mmCIF file of C-alpha atoms in Angstrom:
data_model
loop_
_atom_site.group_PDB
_atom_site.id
_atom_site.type_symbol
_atom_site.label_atom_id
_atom_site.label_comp_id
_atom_site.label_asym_id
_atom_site.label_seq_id
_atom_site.Cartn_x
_atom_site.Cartn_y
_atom_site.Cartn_z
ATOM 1 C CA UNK A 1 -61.298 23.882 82.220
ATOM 2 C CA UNK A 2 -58.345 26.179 83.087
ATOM 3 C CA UNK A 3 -57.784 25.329 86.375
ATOM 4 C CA UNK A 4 -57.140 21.425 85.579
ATOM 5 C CA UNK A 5 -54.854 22.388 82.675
ATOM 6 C CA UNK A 6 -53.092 25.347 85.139
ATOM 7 C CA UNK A 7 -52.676 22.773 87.640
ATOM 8 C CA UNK A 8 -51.299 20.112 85.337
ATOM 9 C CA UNK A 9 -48.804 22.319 84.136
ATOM 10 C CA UNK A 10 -47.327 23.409 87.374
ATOM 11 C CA UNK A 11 -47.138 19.794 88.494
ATOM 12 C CA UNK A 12 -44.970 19.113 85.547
ATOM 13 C CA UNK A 13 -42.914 21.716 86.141
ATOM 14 C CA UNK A 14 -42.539 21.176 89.791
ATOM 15 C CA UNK A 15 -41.805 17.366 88.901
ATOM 16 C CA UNK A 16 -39.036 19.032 86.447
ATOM 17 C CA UNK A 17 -37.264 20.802 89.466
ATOM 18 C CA UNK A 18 -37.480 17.847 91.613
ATOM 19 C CA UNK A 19 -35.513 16.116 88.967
ATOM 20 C CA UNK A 20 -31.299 16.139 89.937
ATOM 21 C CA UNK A 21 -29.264 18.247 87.443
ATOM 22 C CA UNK A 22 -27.872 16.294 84.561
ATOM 23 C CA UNK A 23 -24.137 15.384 85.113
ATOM 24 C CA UNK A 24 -21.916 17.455 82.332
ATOM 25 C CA UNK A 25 -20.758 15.731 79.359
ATOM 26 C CA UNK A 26 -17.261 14.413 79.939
ATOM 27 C CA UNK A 27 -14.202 16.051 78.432
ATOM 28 C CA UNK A 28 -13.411 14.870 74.963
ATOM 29 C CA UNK A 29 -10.845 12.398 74.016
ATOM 30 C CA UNK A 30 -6.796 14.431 73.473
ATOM 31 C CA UNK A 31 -6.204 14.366 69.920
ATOM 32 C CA UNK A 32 -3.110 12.495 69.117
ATOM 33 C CA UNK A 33 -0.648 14.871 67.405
ATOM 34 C CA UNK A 34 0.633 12.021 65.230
ATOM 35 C CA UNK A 35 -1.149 12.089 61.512
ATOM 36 C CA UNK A 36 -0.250 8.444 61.296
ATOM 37 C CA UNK A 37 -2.517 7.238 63.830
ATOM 38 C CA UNK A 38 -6.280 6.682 63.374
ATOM 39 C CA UNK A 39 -9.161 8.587 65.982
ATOM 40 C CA UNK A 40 -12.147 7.020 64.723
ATOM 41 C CA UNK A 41 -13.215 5.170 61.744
ATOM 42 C CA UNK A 42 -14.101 8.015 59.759
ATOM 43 C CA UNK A 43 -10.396 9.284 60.252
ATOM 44 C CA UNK A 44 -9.270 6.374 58.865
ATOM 45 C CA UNK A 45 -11.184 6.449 55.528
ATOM 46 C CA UNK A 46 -10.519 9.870 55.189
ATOM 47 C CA UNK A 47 -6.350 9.550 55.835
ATOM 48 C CA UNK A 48 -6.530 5.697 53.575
ATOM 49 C CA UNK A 49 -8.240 8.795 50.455
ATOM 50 C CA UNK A 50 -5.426 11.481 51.351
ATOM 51 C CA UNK A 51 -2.408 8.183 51.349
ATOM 52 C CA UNK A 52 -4.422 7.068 47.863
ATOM 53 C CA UNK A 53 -3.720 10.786 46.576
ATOM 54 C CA UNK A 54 -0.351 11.035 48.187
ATOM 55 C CA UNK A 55 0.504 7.243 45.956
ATOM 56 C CA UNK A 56 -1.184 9.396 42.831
ATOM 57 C CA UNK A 57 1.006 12.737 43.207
ATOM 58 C CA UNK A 58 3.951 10.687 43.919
ATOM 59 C CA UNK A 59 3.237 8.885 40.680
ATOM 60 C CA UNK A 60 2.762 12.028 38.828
ATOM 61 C CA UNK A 61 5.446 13.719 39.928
ATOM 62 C CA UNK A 62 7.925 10.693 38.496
ATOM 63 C CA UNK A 63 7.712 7.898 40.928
ATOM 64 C CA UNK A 64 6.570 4.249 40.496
ATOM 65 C CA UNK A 65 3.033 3.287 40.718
ATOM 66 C CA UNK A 66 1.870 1.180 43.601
ATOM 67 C CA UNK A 67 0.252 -2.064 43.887
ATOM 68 C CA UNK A 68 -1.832 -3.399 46.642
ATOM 69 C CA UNK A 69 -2.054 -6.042 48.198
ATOM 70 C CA UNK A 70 -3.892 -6.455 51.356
ATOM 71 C CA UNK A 71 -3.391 -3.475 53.695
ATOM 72 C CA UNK A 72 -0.050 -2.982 51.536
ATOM 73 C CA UNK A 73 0.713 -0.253 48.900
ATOM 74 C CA UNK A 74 4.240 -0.790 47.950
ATOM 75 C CA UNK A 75 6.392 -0.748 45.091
ATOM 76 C CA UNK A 76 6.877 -3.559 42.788
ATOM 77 C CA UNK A 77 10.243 -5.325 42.683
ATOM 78 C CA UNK A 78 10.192 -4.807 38.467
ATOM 79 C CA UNK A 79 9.359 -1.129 38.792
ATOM 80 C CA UNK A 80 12.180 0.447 36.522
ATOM 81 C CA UNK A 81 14.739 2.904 38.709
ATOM 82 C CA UNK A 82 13.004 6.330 38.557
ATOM 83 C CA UNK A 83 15.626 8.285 41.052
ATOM 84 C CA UNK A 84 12.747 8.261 43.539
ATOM 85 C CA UNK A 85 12.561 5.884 46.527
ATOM 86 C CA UNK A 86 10.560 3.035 46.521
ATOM 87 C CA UNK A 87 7.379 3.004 48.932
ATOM 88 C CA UNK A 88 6.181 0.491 51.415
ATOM 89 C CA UNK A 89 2.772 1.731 53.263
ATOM 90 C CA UNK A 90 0.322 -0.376 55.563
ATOM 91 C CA UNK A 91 -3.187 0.913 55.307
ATOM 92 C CA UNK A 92 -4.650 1.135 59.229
ATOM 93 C CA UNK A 93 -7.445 -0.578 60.698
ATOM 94 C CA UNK A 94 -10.004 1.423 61.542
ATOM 95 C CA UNK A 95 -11.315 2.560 64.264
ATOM 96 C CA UNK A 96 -7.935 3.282 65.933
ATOM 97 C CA UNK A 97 -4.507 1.508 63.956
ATOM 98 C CA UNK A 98 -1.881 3.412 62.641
ATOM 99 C CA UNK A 99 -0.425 3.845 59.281
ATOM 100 C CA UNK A 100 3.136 2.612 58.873
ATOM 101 C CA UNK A 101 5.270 4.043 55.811
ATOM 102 C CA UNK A 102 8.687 3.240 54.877
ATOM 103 C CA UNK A 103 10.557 4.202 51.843
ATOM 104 C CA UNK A 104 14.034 3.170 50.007
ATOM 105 C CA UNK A 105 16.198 4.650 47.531
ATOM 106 C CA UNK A 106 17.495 0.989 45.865
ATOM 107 C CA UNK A 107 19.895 3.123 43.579
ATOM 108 C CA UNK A 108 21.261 5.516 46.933
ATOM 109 C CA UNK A 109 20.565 8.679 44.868
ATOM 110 C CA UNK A 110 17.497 9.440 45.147
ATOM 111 C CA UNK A 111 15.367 13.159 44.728
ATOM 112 C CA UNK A 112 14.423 13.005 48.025
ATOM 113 C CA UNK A 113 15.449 11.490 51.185
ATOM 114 C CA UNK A 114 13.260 8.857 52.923
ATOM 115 C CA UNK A 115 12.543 11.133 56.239
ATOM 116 C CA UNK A 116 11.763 13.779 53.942
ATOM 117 C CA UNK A 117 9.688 11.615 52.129
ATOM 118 C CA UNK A 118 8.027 10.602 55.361
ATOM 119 C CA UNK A 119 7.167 14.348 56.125
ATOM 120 C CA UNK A 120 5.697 14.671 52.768
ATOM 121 C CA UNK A 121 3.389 11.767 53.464
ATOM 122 C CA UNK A 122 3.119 12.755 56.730
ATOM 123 C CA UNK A 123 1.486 16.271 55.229
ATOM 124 C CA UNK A 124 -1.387 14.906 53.310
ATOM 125 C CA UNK A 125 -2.265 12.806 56.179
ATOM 126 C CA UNK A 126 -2.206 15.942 57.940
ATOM 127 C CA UNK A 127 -4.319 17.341 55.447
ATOM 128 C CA UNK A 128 -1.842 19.892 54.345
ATOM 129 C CA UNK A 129 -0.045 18.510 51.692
ATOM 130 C CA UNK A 130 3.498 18.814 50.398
ATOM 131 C CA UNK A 131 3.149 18.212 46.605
ATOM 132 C CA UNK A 132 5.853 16.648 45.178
ATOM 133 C CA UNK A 133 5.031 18.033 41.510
ATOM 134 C CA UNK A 134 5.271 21.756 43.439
ATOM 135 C CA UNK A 135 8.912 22.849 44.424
ATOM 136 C CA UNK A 136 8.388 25.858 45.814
ATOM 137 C CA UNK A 137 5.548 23.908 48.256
ATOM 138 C CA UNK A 138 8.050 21.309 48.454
ATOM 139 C CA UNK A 139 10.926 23.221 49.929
ATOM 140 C CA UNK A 140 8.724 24.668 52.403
ATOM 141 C CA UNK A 141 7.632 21.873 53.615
ATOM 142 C CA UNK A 142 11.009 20.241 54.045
ATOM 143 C CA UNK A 143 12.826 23.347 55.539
ATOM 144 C CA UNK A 144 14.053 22.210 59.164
ATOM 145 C CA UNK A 145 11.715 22.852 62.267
ATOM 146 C CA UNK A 146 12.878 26.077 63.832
ATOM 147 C CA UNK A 147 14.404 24.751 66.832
ATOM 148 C CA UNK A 148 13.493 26.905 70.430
ATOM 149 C CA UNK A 149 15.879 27.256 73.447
ATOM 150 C CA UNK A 150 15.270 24.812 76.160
ATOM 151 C CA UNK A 151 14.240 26.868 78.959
ATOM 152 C CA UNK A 152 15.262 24.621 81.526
ATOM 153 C CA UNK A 153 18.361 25.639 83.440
#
């Protein structure tokens, strides 16, 4: 009874080593850099909840609410002058569209400045976020990128 089982065994293995070696997974996909852009569908659901917190901070910290409709957020036409800018965001497609944000101060004096505003949003895509209702987190957020010497001659 051994020597059948013994024998069946190192047939299997032998048919094992006969097999050719299993080609290596290939290298994953580069990761954009840019929060706005979708790299899968569960990206995209998870950066359409942080732009649905960034709408409810923004709102908290003095800004209009936004309505939707469609891929839209934006801010109505009626919404009463706040000194914030207004907001104008596409929601992305999933698996892989991009989130497009634009923002306007209607009265020009507005508490922040739309590309600051952009970096904010830009954050809680990110999944570090810049609250607005925070100006200590704020100011960090928005002090200028350190720039480095071009090495190049």
């Amino acid at each position: 009874m051994r020597l059948p089982l013994s024998m069946g065994f190192v047939l299997l293995l032998a048919g094992c080593a006969g097999q050719p070696p299993v080609a290596p997974a290939p290298p994953p996909e580069p990761v954009s850099s840019d929060p706005q852009q979708c790299q899968g569908r569960t990206d995209c659901t998870t950066k359409t909840s942080r732009t649905l917190l960034f709408v409810f901070d923004y709102a908290e910290a003095g800004g209009a609410l936004v309505q939707r409709k469609g891929p839209w957020l934006f801010t109505p036409s009626a919404a009463k002058p706040s000194g914030w800018p207004s907001l104008k965001i596409r929601l992305a497609d999933p698996p892989a569209g991009r989130f497009e944000f634009a923002s306007q101060c209607p009265a020009g004096n507005c508490r922040i400045g739309e590309d600051d505003l952009l970096r904010v949003y830009r954050s809680y895509l990110g999944g570090e976020p810049c609250l607005l209702s925070d100006a200590k987190a704020l100011a960090r957020c928005l002090e200028p990128a350190t720039l480095t010497p071009d090495p190049s001659p």
